[in-house]
Coordinates of C-alpha atoms and ligand atoms in Angstrom, one line a residue:
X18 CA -312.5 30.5 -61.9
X19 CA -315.7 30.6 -60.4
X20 CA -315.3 29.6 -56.7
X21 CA -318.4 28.2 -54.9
X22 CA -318.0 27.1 -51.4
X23 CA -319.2 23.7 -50.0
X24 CA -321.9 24.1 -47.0
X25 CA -322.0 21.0 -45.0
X26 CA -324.5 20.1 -42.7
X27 CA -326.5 16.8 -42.4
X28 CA -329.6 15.4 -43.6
X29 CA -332.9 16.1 -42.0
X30 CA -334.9 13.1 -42.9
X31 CA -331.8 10.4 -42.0
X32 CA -329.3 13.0 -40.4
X33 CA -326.3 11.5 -42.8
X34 CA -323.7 14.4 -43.2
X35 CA -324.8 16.4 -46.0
X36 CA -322.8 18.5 -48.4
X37 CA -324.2 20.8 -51.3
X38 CA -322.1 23.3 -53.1
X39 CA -323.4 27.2 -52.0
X40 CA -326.3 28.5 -54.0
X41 CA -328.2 25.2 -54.4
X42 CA -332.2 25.4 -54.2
X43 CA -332.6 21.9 -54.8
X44 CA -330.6 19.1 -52.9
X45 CA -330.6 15.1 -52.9
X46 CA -329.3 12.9 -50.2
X47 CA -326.8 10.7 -51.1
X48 CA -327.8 8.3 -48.1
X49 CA -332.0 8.4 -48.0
X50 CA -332.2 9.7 -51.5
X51 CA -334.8 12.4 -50.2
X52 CA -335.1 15.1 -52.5
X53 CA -334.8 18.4 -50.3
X54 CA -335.6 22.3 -51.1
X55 CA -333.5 24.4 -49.8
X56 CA -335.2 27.3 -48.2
X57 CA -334.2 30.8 -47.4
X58 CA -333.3 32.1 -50.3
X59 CA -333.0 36.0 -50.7
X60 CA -332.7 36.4 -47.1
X61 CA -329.4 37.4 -45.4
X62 CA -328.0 33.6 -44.2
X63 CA -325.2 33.1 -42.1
X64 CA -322.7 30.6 -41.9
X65 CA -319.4 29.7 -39.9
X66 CA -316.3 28.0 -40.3
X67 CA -314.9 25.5 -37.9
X68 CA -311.4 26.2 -36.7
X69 CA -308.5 23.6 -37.0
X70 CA -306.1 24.7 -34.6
X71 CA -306.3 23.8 -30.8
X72 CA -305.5 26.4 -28.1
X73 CA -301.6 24.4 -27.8
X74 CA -300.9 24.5 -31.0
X75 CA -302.1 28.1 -31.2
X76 CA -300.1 29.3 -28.6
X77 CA -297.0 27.3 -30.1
X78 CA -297.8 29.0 -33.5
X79 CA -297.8 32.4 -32.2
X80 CA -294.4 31.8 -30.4
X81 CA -293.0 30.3 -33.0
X82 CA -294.0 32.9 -35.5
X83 CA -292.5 35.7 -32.8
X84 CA -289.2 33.5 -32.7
X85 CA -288.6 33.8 -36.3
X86 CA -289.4 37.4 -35.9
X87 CA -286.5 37.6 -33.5
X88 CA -289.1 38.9 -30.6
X89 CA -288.8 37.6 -27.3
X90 CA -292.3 37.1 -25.5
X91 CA -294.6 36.3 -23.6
X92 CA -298.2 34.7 -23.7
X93 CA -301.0 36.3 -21.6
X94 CA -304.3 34.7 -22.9
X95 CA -305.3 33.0 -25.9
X96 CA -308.9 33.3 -27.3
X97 CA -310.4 32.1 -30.2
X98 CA -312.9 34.9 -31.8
X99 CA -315.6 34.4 -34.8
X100 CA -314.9 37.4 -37.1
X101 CA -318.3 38.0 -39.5
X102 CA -317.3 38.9 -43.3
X103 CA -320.2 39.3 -45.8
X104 CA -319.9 37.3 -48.7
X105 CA -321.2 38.6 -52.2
X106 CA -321.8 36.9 -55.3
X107 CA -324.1 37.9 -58.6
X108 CA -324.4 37.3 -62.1
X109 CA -323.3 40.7 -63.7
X110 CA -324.3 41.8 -67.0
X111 CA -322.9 44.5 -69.1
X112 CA -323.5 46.5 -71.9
X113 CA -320.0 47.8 -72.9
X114 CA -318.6 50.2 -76.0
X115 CA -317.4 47.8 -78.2
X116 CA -313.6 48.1 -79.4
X117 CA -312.9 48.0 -83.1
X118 CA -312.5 44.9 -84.2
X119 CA -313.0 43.0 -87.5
X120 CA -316.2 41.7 -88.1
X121 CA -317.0 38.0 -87.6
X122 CA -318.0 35.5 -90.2
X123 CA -321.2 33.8 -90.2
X124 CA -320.8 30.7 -88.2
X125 CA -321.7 27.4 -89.7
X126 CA -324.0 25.5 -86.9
X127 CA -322.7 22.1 -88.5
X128 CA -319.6 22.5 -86.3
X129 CA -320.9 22.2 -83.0
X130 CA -321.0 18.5 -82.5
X131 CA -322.1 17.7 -78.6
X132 CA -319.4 17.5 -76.0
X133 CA -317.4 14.5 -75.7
X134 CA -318.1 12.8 -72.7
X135 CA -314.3 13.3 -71.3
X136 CA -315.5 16.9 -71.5
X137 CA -316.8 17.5 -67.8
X138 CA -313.8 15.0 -66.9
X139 CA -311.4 17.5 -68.7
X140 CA -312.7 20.4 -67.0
X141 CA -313.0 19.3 -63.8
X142 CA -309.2 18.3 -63.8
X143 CA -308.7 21.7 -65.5
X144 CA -310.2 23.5 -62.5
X145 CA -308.3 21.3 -60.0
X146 CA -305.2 22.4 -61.9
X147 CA -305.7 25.8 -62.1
X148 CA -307.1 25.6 -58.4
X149 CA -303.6 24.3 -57.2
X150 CA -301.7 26.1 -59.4
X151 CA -303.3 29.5 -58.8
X152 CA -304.5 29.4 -55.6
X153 CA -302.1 32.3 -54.5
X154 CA -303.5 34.2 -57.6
X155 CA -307.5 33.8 -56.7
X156 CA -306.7 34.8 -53.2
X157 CA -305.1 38.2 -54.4
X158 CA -307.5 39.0 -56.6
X159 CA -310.4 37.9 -54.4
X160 CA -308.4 40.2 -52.1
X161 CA -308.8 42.7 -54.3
X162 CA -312.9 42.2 -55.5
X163 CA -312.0 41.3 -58.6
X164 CA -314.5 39.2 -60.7
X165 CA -314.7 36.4 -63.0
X166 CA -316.7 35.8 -66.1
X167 CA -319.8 33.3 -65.5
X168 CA -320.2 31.8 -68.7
X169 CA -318.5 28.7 -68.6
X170 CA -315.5 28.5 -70.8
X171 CA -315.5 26.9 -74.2
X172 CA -313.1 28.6 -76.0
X173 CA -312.8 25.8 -78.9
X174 CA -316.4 27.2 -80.1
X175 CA -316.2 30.5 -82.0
X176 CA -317.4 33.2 -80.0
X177 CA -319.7 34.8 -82.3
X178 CA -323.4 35.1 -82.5
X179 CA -324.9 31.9 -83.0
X180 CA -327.7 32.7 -85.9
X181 CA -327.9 32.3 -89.6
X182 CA -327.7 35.9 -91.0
X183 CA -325.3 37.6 -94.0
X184 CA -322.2 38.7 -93.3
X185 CA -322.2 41.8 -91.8
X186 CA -320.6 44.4 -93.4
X187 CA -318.5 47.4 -92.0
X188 CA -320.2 49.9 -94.2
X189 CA -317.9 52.8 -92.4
X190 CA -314.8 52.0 -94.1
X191 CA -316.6 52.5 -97.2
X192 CA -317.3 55.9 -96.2
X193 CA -321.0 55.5 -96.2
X194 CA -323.6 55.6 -93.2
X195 CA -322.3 54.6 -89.7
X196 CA -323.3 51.5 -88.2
X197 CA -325.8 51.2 -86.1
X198 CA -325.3 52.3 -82.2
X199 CA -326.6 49.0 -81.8
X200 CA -323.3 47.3 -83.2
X201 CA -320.9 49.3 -80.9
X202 CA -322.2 47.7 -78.5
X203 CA -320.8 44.7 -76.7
X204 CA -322.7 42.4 -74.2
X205 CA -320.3 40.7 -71.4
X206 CA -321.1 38.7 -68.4
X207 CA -319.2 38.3 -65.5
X208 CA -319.5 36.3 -62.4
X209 CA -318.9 38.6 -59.4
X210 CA -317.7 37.0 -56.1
X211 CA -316.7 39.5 -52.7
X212 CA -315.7 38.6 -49.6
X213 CA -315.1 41.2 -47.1
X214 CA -315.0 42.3 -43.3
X215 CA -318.3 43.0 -42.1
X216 CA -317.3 44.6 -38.4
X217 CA -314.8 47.6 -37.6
X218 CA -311.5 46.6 -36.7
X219 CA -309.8 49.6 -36.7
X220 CA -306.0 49.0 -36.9
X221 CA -305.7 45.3 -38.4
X222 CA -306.8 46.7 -42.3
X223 CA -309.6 45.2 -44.3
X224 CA -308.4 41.7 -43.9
X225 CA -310.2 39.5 -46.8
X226 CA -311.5 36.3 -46.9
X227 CA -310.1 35.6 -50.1
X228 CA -306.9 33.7 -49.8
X229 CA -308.7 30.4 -49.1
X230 CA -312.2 30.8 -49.9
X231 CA -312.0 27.9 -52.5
X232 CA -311.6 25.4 -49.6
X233 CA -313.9 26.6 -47.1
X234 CA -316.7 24.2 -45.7
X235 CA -319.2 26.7 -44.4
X236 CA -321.5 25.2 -41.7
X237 CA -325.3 26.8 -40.7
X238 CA -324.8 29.2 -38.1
X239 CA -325.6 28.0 -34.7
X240 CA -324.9 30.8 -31.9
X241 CA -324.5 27.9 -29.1
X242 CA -321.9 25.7 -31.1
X243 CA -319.6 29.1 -31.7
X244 CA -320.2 30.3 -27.8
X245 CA -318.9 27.2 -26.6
X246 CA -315.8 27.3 -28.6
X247 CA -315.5 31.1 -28.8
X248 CA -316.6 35.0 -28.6
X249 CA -319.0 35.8 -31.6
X250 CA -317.9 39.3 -32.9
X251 CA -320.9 41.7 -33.3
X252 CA -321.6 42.8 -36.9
X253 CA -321.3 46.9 -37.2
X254 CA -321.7 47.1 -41.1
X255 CA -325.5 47.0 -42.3
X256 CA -326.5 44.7 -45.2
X257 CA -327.4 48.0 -46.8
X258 CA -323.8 49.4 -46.4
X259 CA -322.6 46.4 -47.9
X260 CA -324.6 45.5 -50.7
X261 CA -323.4 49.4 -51.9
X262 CA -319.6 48.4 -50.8
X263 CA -319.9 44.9 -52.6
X264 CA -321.4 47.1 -55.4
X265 CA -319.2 49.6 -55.9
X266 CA -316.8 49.3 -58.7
X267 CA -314.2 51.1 -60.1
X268 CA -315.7 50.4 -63.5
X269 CA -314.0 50.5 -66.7
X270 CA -314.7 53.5 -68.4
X271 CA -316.3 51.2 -71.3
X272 CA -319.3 50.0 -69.5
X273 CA -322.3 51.9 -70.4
X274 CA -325.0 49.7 -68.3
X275 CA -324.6 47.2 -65.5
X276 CA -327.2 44.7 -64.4
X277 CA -326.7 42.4 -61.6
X278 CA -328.5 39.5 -61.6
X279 CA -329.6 36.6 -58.6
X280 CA -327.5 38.6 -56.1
X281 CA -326.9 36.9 -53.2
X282 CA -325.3 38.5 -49.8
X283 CA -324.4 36.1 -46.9
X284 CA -322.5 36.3 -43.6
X285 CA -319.6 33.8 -42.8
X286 CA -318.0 34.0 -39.2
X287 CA -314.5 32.9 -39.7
X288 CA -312.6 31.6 -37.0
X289 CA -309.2 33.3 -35.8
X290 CA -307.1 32.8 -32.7
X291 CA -306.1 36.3 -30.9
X292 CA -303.0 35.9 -28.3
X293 CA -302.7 38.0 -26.0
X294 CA -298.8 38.3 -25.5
X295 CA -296.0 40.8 -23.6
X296 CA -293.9 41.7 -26.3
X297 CA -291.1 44.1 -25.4
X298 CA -292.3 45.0 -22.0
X299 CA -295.7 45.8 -23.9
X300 CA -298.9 44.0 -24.4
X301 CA -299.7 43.7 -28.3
X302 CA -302.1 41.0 -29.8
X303 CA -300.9 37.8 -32.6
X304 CA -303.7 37.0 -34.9
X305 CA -304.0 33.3 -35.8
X306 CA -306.0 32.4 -38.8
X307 CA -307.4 29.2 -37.3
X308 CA -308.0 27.3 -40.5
X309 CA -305.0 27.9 -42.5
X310 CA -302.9 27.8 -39.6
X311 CA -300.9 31.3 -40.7
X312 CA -299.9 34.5 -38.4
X313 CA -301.9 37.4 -40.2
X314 CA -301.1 39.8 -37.4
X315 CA -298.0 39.4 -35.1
X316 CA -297.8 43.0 -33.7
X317 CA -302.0 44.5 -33.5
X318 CA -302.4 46.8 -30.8
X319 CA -304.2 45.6 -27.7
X320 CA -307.2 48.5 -28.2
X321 CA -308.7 46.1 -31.1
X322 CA -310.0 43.6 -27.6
X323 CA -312.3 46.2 -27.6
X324 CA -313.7 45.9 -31.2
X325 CA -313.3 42.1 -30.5
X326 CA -315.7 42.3 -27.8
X327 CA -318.2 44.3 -29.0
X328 CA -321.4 41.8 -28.6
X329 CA -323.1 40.2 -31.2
X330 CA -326.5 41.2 -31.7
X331 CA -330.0 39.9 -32.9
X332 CA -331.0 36.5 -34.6
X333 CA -329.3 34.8 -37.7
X334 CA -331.4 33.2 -40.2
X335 CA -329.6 30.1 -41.5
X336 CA -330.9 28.1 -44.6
X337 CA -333.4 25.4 -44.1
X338 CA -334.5 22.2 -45.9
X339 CA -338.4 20.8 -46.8
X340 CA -339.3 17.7 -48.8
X341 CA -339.3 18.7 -52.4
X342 CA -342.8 17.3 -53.7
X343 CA -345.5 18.7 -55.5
X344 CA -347.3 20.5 -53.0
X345 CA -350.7 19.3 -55.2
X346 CA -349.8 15.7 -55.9
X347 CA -347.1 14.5 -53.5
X348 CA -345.0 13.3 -56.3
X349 CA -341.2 14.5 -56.2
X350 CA -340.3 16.8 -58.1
X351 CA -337.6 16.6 -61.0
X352 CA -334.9 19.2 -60.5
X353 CA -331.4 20.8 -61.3
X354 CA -329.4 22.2 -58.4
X355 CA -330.0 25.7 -59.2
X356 CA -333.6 25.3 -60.5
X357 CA -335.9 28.3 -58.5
X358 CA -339.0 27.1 -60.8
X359 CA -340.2 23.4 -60.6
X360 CA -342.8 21.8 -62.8
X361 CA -344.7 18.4 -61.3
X362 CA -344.5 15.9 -64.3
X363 CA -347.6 14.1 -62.3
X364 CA -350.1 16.7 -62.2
X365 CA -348.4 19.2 -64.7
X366 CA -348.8 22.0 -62.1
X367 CA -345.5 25.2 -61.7
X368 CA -344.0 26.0 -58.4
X369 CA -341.7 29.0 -57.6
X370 CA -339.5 29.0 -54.3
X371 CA -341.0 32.0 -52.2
X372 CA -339.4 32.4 -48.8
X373 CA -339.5 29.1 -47.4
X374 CA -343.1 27.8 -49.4
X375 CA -343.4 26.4 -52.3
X376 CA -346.1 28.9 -54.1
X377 CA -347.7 28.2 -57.4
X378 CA -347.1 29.5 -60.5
X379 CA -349.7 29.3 -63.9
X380 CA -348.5 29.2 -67.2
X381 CA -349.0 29.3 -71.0
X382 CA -347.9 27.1 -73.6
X383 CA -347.9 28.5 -77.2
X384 CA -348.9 26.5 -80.2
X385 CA -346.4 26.1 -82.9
X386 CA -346.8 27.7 -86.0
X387 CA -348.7 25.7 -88.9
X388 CA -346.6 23.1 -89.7
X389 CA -343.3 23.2 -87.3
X390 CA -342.8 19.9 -85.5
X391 CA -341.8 21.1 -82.1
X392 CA -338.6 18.7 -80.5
X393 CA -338.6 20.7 -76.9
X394 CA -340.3 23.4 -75.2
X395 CA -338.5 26.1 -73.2
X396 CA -339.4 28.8 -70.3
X397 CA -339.6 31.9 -70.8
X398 CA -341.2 35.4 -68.5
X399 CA -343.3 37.0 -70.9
X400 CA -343.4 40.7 -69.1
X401 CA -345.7 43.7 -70.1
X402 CA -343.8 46.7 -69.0
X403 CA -344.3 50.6 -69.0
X404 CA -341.5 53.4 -69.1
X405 CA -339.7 56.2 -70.6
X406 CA -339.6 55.8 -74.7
X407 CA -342.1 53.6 -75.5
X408 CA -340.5 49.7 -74.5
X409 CA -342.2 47.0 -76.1
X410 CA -345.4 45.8 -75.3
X411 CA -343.9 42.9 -74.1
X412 CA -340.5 41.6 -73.5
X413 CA -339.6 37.7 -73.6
X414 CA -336.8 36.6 -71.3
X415 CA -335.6 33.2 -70.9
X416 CA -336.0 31.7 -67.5
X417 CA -334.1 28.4 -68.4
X418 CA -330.4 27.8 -67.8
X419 CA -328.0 28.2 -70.2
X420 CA -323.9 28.0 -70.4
X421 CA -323.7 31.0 -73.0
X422 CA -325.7 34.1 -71.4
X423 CA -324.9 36.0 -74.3
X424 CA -327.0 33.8 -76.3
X425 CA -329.5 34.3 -73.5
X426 CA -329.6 38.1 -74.0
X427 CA -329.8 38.4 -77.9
X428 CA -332.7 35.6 -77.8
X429 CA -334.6 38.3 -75.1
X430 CA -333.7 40.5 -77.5
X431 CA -334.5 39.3 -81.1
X432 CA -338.2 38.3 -79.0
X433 CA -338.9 41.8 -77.4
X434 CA -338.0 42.9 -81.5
X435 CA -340.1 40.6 -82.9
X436 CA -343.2 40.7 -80.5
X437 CA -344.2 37.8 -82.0
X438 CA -348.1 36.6 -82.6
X439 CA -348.7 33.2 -81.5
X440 CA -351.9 30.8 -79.9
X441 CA -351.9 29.4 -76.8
X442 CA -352.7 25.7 -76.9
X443 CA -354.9 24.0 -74.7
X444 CA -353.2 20.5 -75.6
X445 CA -352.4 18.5 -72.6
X446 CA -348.9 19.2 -72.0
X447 CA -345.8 18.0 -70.0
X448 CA -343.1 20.1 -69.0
X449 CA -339.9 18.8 -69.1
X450 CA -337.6 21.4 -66.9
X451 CA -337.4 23.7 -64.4
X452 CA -336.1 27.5 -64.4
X453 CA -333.5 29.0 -62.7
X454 CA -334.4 33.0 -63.2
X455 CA -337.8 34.0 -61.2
X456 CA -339.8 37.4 -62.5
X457 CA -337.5 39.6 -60.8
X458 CA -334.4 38.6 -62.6
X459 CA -336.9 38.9 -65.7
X460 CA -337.4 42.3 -64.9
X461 CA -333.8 42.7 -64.5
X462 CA -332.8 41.2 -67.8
X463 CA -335.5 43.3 -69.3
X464 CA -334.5 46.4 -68.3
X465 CA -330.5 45.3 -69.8
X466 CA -332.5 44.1 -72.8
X467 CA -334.4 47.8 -73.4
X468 CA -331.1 49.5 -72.8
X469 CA -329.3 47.2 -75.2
X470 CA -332.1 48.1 -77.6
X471 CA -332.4 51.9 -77.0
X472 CA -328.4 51.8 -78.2
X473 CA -325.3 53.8 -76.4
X474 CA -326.9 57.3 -76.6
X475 CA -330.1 56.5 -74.6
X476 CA -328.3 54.5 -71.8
X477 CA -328.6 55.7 -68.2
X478 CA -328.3 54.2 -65.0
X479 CA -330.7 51.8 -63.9
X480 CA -332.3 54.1 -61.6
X481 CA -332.6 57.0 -64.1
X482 CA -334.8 55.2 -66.1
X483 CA -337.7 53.4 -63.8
X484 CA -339.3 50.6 -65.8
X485 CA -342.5 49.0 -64.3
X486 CA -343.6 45.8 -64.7
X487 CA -347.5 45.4 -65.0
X488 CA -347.4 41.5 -65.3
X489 CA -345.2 38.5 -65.7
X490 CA -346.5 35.2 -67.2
X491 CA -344.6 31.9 -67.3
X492 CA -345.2 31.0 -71.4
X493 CA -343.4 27.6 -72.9
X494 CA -341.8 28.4 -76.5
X495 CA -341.7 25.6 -79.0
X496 CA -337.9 25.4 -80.4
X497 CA -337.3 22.4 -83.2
X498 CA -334.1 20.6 -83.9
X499 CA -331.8 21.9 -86.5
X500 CA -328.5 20.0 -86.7
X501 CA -327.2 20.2 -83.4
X502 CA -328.9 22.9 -82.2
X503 CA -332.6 23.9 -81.3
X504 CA -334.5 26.7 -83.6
X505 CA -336.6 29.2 -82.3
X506 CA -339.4 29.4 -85.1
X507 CA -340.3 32.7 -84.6
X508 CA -336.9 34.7 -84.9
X509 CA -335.2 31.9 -86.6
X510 CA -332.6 32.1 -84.1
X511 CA -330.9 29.4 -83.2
X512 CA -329.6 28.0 -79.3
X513 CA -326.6 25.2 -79.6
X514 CA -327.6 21.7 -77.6
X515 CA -324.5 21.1 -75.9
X516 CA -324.7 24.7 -74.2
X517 CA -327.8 23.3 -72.4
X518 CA -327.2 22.8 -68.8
Ligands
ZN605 ZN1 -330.8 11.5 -45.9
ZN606 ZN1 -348.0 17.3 -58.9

């Protein structure tokens, strides 16, 4: 399961309480109906968590969980203390050795008919099942860093490549020439989620976030509101240090090349209660977890004050919100939560969240070839590139959203193949969506693309193999309906409907 927290915080145009789950770009009020951006993305934001225990019941916890210890004691001073954890999440993509397995059958497309309309009803009381049920489970293995795969799951569809092609055929068991590197190959995609301490606290262990993540309301940081409740604990680990911790993975020996896309690192001070008590004839420190209500430390030694105290230093950015309207026209502009690209259906004209500005982007729209009725038009990053072993020319990356990201990555790739020829048309022209990948996560999937491409001998670590980017242009693709799905003309490939997002 794919936990994203809820940030609350309240509207700035009618100040109603606001909620919007983590990640959002693009926010409505339930109250005003104002359409808001959400600014700050790709900057370190911070966040807190308001504590539900009072000081009294604190102090009656602690004795209470001493008592059932069998230790007589005796409380000295309670103080509530705002530990920072950084917070980690990113769209992983993988190029992995495939294990043997038999070969798929060509799927027929007639099969997909759309999702029910009890679908998202289904899965939403799926997750709320699962959430219940396993709650104990995500903490450990949030605990541990484990990830979880993004796509979203819809295991009744068959899992194979969506296209219209002959059977493959395994030619090695015939004794003849080995397949393509290509095919031992296997693309996977993985949602990664980390949560972990982001100060030294020698003595109390890595304590993690995890077991409760899932129902965490994260507030915007605001130094004054934690001072007056509590001590703010000063961060010690860089955002350096822990983008390569968060990073780090014991990975499988199968994985061949790693990608991480739309990486976001955050910083969420979480409240705890630290008693001071006389245990024994000897001063040792009970550590409250102020939201769940639980003892995580009933016996830390009184030198962690000293970590505790360390002061807090410099200025936290926190997200912030502007009126989402064409910056040409005024008119609002249509968007899904996660969009990064927005397209003004007044005046036609692209914008790109930069910092906290809307900044404009051009585009191209290609004509479709002689005689294909065109049903929708899609985003994609059209990128020339430069780098070791001749890469295409140019590689075409989808910038729209999509529930199957392995469909995603063998479109960029069939299109980088095919470097197909096409006109642009000067035909007045609508667009009808946004895009939720920006030019760097192009370049990203476009370096996972080559290396898919280059096959299982020539892949290196990112950083082995610099790829430049000389330009990036926003180009709309015709796609036509075919049964239930939508037909790239040039590739012949075909994208599902009800995997649209
Ligand atoms: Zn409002
Ligand atoms: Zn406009």
């Amino acid at each position: 399961m794919n936990s994203r927290l809820t940030v609350s915080t309240g509207c700035p145009s009618c100040g109603a309480p606001l909620d919007f789950t983590e990640g959002s770009h693009a926010i409505q009020c339930g109250h005003c109906r104002s359409r808001l951006l959400v600014t700050g993305r790709k900057q370190l934001l911070s966040y807190f968590i308001s504590p539900k225990l009072d000081v009294h019941r604190a102090v009656a916890k602690a004795l209470l969980a001493l008592k059932e210890e069998g230790v007589e004691c005796r409380v000295i001073e309670p103080r509530l203390y705002f530990i920072p954890y950084y917070r980690l999440t990113g769209h992983d993509f993988l190029w992995e050795k495939s294990a043997p397995k038999p070969k798929i059958e060509p799927i027929d497309l007639s099969a997909f008919s759309p999702d029910p309309p009890q679908a998202d009803l289904t899965m939403t009381l799926q997750v709320a099942s699962d959430f219940l049920g396993d709650l104990w489970e995500i903490g450990k293995k949030m605990y541990r860093g484990e990830d979880e795969p993004l796509s979203e799951p819809d295991e009744s569809k068959p899992t194979g490549p969506i296209e219209r092609k002959q059977p493959v055929v395994d030619l090695r068991r015939k004794g003849a020439a080995p397949a393509s590197e290509e095919e031992e190959m296997t693309f996977r995609d993985r949602y990664v989620e980390k949560n972990f301490i982001a100060c030294d606290l020698k003595g109390w262990g890595s304590y993690s976030l995890g077991v409760r993540a899932a129902v965490l309301r994260l507030e915007l940081f605001r130094k004054e509101v934690l001072e007056a409740q509590g001590t703010i604990v000063g961060v010690t680990l860089s955002s350096e240090e822990a983008l390569r911790q968060g990073m780090r993975k014991a990975e499988p020996e199968n994985v061949l090349y790693r990608q991480v896309l739309g990486r976001v690192l955050s910083l969420i001070y979480f409240p705890f209660w630290v008693i001071r008590v006389q245990r024994q004839g000897e001063e040792r420190l009970v550590f409250l977890d102020a939201v769940s209500e639980r003892a995580v430390h009933s016996d830390a030694p009184i030198s962690l004050l000293e970590f505790l105290g360390r002061p807090a230093s410099g200025e936290a950015a926190t997200v912030g919100f502007r009126p989402l309207t064409c910056p040409n026209c005024g008119w609002d502009l249509p968007f899904d939560p996660e969009d990064i690209l927005f397209f003004c259906t007044s005046c036609a004209r692209g914008w790109q969240i930069e910092g906290s500005a809307l900044s404009p982007i051009d585009y191209q729209v290609v004509s479709p070839p002689a005689g294909a009725a065109v049903s929708r038009y899609l985003p994609f990053w059209v990128l020339q590139a430069e780098g070791e072993g001749n890469p295409p020319a140019r590689f075409f990356l989808p910038a729209f959203r999509y529930r199957r990201l392995k469909l995603l990555g063998d479109l960029a790739k069939r299109l980088s193949k095919a470097q197909p020829v096409y006109t642009v048309s000067t035909a007045p022209f609508v667009p009808s969506q946004g895009g939720c990948y920006d030019s760097e996560d192009a370049a990203s999937l476009a370096r996972f693309t080559w290396a898919g491409m280059r096959g299982t001998q020539e892949m290196k670590p990112p950083e082995e193999k610099p790829f430049f980017v000389r330009s990036a242009t926003l180009i709309w693709f015709p796609f036509q309906f075919e049964g239930n799905a939508l037909r790239d003309p040039f590739t012949g490939m075909s994208l599902p409907q009800n995997l649209f997002v």
